Coordinates of C-alpha atoms in Angstrom, one line a residue:
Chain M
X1 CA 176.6 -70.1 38.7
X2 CA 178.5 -66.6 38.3
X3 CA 178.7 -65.8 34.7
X4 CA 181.0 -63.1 33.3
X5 CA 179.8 -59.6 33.1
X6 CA 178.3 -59.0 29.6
X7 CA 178.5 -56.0 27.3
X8 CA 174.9 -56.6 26.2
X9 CA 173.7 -56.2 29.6
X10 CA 173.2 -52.8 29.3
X11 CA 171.2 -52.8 25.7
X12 CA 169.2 -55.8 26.6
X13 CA 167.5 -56.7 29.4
X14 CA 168.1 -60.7 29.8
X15 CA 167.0 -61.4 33.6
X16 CA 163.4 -59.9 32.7
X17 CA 162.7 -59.5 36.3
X18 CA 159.2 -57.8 35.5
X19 CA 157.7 -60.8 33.5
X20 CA 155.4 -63.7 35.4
X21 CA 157.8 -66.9 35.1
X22 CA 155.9 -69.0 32.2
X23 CA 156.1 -65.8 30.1
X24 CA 159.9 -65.2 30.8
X25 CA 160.7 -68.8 29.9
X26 CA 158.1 -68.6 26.5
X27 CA 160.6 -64.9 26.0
X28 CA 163.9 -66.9 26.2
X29 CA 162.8 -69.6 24.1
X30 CA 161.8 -67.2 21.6
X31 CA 165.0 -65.4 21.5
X32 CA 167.3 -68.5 21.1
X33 CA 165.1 -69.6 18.6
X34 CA 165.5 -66.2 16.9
X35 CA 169.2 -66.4 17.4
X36 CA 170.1 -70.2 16.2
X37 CA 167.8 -69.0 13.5
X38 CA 169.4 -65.9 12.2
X39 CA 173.0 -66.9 12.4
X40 CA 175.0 -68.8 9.5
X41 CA 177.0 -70.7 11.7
X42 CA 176.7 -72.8 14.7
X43 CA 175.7 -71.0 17.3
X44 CA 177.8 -71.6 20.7
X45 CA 176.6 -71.7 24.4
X46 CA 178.7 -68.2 25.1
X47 CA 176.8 -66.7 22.8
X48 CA 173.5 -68.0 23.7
X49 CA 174.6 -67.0 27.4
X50 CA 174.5 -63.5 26.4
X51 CA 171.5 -63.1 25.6
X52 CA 169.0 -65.1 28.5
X53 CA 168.7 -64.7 32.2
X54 CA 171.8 -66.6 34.6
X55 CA 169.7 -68.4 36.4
X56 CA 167.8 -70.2 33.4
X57 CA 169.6 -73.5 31.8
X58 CA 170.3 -73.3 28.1
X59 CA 169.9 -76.9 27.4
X60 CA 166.6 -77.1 29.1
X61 CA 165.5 -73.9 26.5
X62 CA 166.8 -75.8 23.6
X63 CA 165.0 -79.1 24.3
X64 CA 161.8 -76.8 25.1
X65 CA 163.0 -75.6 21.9
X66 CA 163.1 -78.8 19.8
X67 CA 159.7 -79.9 21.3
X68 CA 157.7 -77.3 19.6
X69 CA 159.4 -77.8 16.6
X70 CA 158.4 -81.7 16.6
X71 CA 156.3 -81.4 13.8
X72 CA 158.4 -78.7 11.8
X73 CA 160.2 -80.2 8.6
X74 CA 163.3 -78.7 10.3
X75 CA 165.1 -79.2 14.2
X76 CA 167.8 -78.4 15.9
X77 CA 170.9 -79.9 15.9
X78 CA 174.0 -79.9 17.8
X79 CA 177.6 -79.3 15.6
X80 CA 180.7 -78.6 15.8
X81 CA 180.2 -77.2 19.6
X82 CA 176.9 -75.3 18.9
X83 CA 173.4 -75.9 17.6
X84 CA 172.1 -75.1 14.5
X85 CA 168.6 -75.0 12.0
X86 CA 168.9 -78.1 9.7
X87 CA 166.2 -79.7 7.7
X88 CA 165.6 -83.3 8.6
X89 CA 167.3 -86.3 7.1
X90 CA 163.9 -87.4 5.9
X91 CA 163.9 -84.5 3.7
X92 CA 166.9 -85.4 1.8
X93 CA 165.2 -87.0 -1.3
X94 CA 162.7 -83.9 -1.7
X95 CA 165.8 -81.3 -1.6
X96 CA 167.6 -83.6 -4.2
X97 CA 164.5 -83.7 -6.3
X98 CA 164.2 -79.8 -6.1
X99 CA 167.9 -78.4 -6.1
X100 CA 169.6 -81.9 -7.9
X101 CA 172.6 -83.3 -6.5
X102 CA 175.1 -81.4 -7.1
X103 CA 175.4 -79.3 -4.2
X104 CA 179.1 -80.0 -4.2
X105 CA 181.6 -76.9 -3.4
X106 CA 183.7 -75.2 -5.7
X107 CA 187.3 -76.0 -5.4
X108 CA 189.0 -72.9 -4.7
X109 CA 192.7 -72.6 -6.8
X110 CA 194.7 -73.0 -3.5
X111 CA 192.5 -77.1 -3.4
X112 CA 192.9 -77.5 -6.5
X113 CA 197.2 -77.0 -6.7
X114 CA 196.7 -79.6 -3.9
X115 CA 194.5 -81.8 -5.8
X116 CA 196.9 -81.1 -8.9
X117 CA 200.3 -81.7 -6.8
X118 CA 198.5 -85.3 -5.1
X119 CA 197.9 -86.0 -9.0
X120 CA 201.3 -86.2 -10.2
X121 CA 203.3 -87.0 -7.2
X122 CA 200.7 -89.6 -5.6
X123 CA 201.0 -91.1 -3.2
X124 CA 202.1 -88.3 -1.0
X125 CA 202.4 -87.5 2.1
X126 CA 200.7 -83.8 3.2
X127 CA 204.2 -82.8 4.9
X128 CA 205.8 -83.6 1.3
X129 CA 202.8 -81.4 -0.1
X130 CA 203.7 -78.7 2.2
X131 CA 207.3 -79.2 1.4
X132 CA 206.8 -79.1 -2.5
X133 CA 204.6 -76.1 -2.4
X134 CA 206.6 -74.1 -0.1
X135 CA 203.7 -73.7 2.1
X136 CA 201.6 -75.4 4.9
X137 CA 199.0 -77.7 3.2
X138 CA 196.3 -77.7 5.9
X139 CA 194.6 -80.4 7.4
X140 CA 191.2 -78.7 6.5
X141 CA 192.1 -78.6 2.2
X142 CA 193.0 -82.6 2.6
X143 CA 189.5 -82.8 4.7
X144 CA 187.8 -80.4 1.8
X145 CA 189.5 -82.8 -1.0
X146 CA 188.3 -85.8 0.9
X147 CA 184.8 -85.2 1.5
X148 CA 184.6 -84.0 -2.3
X149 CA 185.9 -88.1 -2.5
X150 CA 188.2 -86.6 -5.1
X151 CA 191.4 -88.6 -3.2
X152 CA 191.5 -90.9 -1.1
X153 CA 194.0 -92.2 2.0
X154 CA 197.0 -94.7 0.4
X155 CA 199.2 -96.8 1.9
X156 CA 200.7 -95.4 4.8
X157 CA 204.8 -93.9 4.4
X158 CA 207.9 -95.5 6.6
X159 CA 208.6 -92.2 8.2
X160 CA 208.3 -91.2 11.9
X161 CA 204.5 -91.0 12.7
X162 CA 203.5 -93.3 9.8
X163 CA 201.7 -90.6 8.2
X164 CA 198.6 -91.3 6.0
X165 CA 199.8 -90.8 2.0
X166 CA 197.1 -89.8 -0.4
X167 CA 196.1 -90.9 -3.7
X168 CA 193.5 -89.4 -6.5
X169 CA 189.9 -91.8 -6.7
X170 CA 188.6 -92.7 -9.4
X171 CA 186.0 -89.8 -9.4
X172 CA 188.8 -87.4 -10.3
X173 CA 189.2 -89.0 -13.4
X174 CA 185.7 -88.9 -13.7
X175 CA 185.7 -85.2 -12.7
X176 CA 188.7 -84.0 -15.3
X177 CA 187.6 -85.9 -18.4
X178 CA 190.4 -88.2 -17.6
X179 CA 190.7 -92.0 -18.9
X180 CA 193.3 -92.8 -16.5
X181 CA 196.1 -90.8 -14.7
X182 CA 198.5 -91.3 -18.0
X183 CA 196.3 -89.0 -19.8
X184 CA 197.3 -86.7 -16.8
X185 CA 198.9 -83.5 -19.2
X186 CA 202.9 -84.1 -19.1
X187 CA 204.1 -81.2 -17.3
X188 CA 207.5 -80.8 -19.0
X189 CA 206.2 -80.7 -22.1
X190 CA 203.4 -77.8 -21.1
X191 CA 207.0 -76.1 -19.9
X192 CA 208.4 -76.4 -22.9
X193 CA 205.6 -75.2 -25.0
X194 CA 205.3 -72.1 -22.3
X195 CA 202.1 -73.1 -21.0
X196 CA 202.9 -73.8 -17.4
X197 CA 205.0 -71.3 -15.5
X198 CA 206.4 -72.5 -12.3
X199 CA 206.1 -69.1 -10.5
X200 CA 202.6 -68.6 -11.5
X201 CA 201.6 -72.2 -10.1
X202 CA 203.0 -71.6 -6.4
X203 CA 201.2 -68.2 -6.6
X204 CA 198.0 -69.9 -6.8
X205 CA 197.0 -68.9 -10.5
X206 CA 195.9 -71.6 -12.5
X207 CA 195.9 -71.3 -16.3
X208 CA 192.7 -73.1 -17.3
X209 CA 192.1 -75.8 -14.6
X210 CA 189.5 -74.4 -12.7
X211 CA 186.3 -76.3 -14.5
Chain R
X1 CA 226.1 -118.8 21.6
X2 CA 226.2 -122.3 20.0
X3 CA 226.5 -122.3 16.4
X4 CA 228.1 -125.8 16.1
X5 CA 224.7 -126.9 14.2
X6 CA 225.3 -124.1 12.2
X7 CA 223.1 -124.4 9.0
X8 CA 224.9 -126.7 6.3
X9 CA 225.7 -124.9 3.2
X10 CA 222.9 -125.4 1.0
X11 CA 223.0 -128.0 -1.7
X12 CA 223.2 -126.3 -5.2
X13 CA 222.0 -129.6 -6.7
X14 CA 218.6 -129.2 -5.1
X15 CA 217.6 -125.9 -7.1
X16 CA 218.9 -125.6 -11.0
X17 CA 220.7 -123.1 -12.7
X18 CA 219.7 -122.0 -16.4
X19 CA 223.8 -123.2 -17.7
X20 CA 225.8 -121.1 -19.1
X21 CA 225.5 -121.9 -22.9
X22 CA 222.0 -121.3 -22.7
X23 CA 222.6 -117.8 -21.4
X24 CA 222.6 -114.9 -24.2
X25 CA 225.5 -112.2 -24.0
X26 CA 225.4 -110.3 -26.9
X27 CA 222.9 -109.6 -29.6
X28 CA 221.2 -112.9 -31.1
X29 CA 220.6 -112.4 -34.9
X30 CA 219.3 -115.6 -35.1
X31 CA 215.9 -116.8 -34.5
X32 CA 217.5 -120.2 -34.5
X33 CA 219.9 -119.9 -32.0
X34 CA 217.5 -117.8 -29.6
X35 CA 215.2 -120.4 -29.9
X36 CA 217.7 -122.8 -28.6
X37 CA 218.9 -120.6 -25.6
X38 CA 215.3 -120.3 -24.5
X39 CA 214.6 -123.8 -25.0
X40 CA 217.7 -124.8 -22.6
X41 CA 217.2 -122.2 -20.2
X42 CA 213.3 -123.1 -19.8
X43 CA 214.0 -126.7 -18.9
X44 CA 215.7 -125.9 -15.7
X45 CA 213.3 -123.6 -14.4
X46 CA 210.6 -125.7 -15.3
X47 CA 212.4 -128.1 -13.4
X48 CA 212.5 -125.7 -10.5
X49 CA 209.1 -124.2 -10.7
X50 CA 207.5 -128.0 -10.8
X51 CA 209.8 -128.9 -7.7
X52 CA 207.3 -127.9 -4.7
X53 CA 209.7 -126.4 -2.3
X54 CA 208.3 -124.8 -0.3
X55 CA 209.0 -121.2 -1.1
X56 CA 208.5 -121.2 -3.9
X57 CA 205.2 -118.5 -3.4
X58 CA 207.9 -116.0 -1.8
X59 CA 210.1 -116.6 -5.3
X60 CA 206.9 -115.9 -7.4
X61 CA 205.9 -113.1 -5.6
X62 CA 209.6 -111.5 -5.7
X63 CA 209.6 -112.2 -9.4
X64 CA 206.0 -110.4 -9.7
X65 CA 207.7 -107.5 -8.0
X66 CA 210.8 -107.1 -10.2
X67 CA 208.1 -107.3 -13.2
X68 CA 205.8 -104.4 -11.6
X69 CA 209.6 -102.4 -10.9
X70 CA 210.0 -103.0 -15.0
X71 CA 206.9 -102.1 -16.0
X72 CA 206.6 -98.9 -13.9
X73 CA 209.7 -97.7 -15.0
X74 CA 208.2 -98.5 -19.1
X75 CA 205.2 -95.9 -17.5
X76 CA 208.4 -93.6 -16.3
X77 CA 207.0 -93.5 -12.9
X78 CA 209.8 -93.2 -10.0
X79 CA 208.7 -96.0 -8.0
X80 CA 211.4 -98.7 -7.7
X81 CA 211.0 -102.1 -6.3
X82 CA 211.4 -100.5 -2.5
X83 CA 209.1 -98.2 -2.9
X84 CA 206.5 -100.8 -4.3
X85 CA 207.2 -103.4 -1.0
X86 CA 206.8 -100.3 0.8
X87 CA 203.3 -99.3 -0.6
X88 CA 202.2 -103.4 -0.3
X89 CA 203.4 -104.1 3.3
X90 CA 202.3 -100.7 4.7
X91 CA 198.6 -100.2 3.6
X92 CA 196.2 -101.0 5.6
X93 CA 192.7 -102.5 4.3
X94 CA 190.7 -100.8 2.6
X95 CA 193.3 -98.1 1.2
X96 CA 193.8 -97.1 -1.8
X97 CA 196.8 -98.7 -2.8
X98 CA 198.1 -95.9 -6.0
X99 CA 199.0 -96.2 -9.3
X100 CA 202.1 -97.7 -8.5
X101 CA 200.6 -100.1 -5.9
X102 CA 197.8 -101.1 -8.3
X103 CA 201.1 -102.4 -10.7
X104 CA 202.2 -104.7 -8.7
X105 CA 198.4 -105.6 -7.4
X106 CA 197.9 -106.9 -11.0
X107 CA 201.3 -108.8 -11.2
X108 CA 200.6 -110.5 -7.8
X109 CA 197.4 -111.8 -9.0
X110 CA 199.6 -113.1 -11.7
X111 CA 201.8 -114.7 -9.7
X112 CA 199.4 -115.6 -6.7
X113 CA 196.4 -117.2 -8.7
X114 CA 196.2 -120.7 -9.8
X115 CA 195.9 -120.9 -13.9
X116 CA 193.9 -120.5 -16.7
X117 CA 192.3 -116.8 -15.6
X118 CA 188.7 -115.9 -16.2
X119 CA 188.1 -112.5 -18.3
X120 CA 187.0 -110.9 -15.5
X121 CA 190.7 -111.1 -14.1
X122 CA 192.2 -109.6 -17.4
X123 CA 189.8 -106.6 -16.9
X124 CA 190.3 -106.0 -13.3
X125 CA 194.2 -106.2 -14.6
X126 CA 193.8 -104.0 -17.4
X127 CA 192.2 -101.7 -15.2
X128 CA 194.7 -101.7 -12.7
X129 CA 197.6 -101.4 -15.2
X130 CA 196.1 -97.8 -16.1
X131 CA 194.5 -99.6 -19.2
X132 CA 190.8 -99.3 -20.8
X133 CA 189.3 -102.6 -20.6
X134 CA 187.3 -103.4 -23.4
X135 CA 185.5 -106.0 -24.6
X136 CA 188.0 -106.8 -27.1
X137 CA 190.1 -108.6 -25.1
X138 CA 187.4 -111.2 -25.1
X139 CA 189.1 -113.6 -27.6
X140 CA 192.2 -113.5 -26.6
X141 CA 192.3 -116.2 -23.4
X142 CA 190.5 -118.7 -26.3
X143 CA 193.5 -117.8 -28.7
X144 CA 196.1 -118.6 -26.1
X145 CA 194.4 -121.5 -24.9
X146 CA 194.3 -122.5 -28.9
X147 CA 197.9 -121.9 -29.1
X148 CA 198.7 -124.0 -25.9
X149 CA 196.9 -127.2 -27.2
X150 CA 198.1 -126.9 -30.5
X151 CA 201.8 -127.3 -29.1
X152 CA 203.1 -124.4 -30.5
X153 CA 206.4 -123.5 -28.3
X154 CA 205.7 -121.2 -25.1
X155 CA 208.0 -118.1 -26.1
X156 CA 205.7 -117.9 -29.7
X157 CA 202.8 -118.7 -27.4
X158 CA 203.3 -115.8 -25.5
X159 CA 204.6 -113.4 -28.5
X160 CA 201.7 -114.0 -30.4
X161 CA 199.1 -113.2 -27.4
X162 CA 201.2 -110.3 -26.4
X163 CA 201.1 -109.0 -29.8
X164 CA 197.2 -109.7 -29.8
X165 CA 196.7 -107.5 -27.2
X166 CA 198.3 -104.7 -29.4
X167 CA 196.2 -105.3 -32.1
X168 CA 193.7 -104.1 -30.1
X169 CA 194.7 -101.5 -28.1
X170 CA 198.3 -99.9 -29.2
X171 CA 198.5 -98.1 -26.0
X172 CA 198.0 -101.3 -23.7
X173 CA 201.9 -102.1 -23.8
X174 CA 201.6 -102.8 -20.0
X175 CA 199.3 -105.4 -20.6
X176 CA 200.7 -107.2 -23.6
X177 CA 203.5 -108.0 -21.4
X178 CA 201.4 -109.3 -18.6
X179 CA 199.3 -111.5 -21.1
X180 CA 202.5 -112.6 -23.1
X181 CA 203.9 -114.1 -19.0
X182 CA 200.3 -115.4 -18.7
X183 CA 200.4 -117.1 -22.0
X184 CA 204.1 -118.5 -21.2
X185 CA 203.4 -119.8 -18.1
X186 CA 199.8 -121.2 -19.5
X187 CA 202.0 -123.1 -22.1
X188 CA 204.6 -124.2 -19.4
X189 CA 201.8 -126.1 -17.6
X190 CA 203.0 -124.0 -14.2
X191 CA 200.2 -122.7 -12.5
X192 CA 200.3 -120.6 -10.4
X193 CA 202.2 -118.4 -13.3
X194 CA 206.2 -117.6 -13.2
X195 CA 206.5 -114.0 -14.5
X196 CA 210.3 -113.9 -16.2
X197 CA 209.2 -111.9 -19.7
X198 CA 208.3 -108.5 -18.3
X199 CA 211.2 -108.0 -15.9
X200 CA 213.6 -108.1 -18.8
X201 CA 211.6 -105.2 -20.8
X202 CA 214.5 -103.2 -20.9
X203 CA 217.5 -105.2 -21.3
X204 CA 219.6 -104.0 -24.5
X205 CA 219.8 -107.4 -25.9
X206 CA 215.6 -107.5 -26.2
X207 CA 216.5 -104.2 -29.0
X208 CA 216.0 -106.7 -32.0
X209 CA 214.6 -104.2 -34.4
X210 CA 216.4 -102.6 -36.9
X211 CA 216.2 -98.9 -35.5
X212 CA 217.8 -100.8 -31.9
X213 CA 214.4 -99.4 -30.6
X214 CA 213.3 -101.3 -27.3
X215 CA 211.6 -104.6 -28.1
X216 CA 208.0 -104.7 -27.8
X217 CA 204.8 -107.2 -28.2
X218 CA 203.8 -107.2 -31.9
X219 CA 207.5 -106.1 -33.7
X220 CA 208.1 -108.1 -36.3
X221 CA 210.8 -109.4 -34.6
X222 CA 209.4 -110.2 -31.3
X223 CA 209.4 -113.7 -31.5
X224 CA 213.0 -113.4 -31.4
X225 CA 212.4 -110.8 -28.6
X226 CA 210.0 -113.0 -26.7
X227 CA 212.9 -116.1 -27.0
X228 CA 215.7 -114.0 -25.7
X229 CA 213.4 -112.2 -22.9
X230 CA 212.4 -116.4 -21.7
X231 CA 216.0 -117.2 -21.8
X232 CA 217.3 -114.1 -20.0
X233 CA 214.5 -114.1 -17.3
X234 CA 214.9 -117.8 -16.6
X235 CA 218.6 -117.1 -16.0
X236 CA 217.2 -114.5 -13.5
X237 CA 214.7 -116.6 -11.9
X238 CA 217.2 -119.8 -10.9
X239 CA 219.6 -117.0 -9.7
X240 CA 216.9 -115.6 -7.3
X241 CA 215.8 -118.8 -6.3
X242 CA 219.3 -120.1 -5.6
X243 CA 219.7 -117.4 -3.1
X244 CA 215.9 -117.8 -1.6
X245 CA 216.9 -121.5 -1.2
X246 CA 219.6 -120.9 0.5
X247 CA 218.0 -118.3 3.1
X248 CA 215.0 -120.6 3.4
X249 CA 217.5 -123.5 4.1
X250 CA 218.8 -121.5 7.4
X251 CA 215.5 -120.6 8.2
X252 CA 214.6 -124.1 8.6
X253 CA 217.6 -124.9 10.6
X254 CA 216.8 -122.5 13.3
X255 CA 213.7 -123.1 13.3
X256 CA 214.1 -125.9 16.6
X257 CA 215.8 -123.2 18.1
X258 CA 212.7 -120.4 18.4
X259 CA 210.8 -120.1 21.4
X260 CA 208.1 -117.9 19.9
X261 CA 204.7 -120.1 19.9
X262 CA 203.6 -118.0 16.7
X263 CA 207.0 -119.0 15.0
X264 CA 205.6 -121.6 12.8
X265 CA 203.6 -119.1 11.5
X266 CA 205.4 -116.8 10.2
X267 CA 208.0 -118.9 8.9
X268 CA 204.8 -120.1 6.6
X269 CA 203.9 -116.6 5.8
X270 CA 207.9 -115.9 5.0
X271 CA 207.8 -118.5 2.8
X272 CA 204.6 -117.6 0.9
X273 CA 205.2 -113.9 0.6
X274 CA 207.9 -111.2 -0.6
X275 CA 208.0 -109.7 2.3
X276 CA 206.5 -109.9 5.8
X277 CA 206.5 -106.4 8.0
X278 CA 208.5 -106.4 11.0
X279 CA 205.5 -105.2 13.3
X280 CA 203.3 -108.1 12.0
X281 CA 200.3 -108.4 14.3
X282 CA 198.4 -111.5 14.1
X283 CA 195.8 -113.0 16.7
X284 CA 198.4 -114.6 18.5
X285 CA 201.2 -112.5 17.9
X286 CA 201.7 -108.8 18.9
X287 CA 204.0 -106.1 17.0
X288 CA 206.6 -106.3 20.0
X289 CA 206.7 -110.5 19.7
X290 CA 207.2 -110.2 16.2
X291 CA 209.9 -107.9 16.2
X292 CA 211.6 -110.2 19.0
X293 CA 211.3 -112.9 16.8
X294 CA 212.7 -111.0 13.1
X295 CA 215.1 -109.8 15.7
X296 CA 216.3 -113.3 16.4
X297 CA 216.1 -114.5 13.2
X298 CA 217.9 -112.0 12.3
X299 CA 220.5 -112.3 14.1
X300 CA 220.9 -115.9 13.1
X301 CA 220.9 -114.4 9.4
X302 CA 217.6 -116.6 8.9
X303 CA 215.8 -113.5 7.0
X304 CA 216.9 -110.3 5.1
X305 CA 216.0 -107.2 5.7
X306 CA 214.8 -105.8 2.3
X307 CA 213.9 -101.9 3.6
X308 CA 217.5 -100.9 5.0
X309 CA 215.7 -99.0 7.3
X310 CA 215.6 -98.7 11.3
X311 CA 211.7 -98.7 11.3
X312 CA 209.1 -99.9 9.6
X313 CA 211.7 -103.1 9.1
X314 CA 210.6 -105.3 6.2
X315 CA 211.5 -109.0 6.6
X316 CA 212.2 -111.7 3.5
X317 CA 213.9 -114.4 2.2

């Protein structure tokens, strides 16, 4: 199969013409290994292209790949379009017992006027969202929120689409010290005391919620 | 189309209406003479609650809904009865339902459970009324069920539990009213319960105190309060029943004249529940036949539409 002229192909040598066939193969599999290994994110079949001979098939590499590393705590996995290093499932209770559990992410400001704006106004739609903040709420913060379980998917709303509303769990209250969403901080009176700015909110600065 | 067996007008004599005298209209300064308005308008809807017709599930429910609408708007939240049916009809299982949905959750097991409750109900309720459970709600089912033997009339039955519940927790206002409509209905002998106290939360005439402040579980003068609220909310039950009657009346006249097989069921399921969605799926029944059929029905005003909406069409008595 013709693959598209490479830029690499004049730094690297990838067909390794010179090399006895078992000992090309072996120099592939190295540097895929090398490659998956070093990069931070999944790394794509383009990329891996790049960087072995045409004529030799990626997946075959890969599982040549994943057979050597059969008795390795860690293998190779395929996400999100690409492979990857990850440490195997049966792992999971020796990485909680050395690092705990809370691995969770941060919630940047932007998630957490999101979170804030699903906490008052719940249940909500994320086209209301976007409409109340003045911007696009993206499908990725709701995803970010969600995985974090700190909402949840409500009822769904009588508009065109019947698009998903969202509602806070019972982990955010858990998370924010709350007893239940009444103890929620009533916004006009945080306006009238000058606490709470309007302008600042939709600019993404959030007095003292960030935990 | 042939409407010569038109539906006869429904029989008023068949459900009963709280009379007039035993309606309040201004503010009662007596604990006397509120005791005797509640006493007169209880009798006919104890009639009607212990008449078995069929829809009477539908009524409860719709009464369970008007007492979520009250007691949301007590929490100031915006959700009005709409938007409640809206949140009930449209989830799907195993979503969250929302603060607001959780409201009327705890009224409907009110209204859709057969009496007395076990404490494990009034903690899930408390909890879905936005309300710590604690343990200290322990004693109270054994105080109502005390009050209930000992004969004590069912407005001071309900005052004194809803008033309990404030004892204990000054912030659970929520749930003193849903315990004061447990303890009426408990004391009523109607099972499952009628909720009529919390819908009339914030009528004017309920202001008894001296400072006019809205009446509440555990005033001083909320036995007065309690009175007026039973007299008041039986006025409003017979109303809403008289109409419900009537609708389910036609809907059994044209009943014959549907060709859907799955009819028969939802005609049961109209008559058991607020409201029914108009792209109801069941196992025999796909959205498009059920919107044929509420189409129909419509058409020979059989049902109500409740939404007001061209989608998402929610069908009721």
């Amino acid at each position: 199969m013709a693959r598209p002229a490479r830029e690499t192909a004049g730094l690297l040598d990838t067909e390794l013409d010179g090399l006895p066939p078992d000992l090309r193969w072996r120099e592939w599999m190295t540097r895929v290994e090398a490659v998956i290994f070093a990069s931070p994110e999944p790394v794509t079949r383009d990329l891996l292209a790049r960087i072995v001979g045409t004529s030799c098939s990626i997946d075959l590499l890969i599982e040549d790949v994943c057979n050597e590393l059969a008795a390795r705590p860690y293998e190779i996995v395929t996400v999100a379009g690409g492979w990857q290093f990850r440490t195997r499932p049966r792992q999971a209770d020796v990485l909680k017992a050395a690092f705990g559990t809370a691995v969770a992410a941060e919630i940047s400001a932007g998630e957490m006027l999101v979170l804030v704006s699903i906490a008052y106004h719940q249940p909500v739609t994320r086209a209301a969202l976007s409409d109340m903040l003045g911007r696009e709420v993206s499908r990725d913060t709701i995803g970010q929120l969600r995985r974090q379980d700190l909402i949840a998917s409500g009822p769904r709303a009588p508009q065109p689409g019947a698009p998903y509303t969202y509602v806070t769990t019972r982990k955010f209250l858990d998370q924010f010290g709350l007893e239940t969403l009444r103890d929620l901080p009533d916004l006009e009176a945080l306006e009238d005391a000058g606490l709470l700015d309007k302008e600042k909110l939709l600019a993404g600065d959030l007095p003292g919620v960030c935990r | 189309m042939n409407r010569q067996a038109a539906p006869q007008p429904a029989t008023p004599q068949t459900v009963p209406r709280v009379p007039a005298w035993a309606v309040p209209r201004g503010p009662v300064e007596s604990d006397v003479e509120a005791a005797y308005l509640a006493g007169g308008a209880l009798n006919s809807l104890d009639i009607l609650a212990r008449s078995g017709a069929p829809w009477l599930a539908a009524w409860r429910h719709r009464l369970a809904l008007k007492a979520a609408a009250a007691t949301l708007k007590r929490l100031r939240r915006p959700e009005d009865e709409a938007a409640l049916r809206d949140a009930w009809v449209l989830r799907q299982p195993g979503d969250a339902l929302g603060p607001a949905g959780n409201v009327l959750l705890a009224w409907r097991k009110l209204a859709g459970r057969s009496l007395p409750l076990s404490f494990e109900d009034l903690q899930t309720v408390a909890d879905l009324l936005g309300v710590n459970s604690s343990a200290a709600f322990g004693g109270l089912l054994a105080g109502i069920a005390d009050d209930a033997r000992a004969g004590l009339p069912a407005p001071l039955v309900a005052a004194r539990a809803g008033a309990a519940v404030l004892r204990e927790n000054p912030q659970a206002e929520t749930v003193a009213w849903w315990v004061a409509d447990l303890a009426l209905s408990w004391r009523m002998g109607w099972s499952p319960a009628v909720p009529i106290l919390a819908g009339q939360m914030h009528m004017p005439i309920l202001r008894t105190g001296p400072d006019r402040r809205r009446g509440r579980p555990g005033d001083q003068e909320f036995e007065r309060g309690a009175c007026l609220a039973a007299a008041l909310g039986a006025a409003e039950a017979c109303r809403l029943a008289a109409g419900m009657a009537q609708q389910a009346e036609r809907l059994r006249a044209v009943e014959p004249k549907l060709r859907s097989k799955a009819a028969g069921g939802v005609i049961a399921l109209l008559m058991t529940d607020d409201a029914v969605s108009g792209s109801l799926t069941t196992g025999t029944m796909t959205r498009w036949a059920s919107r044929r059929l509420f189409e129909r029905l419509h058409q020979f005003e059989a049902v109500r539409e409740l939404s007001g909406r061209a989608a998402f069409r929610l069908y009721g008595l």
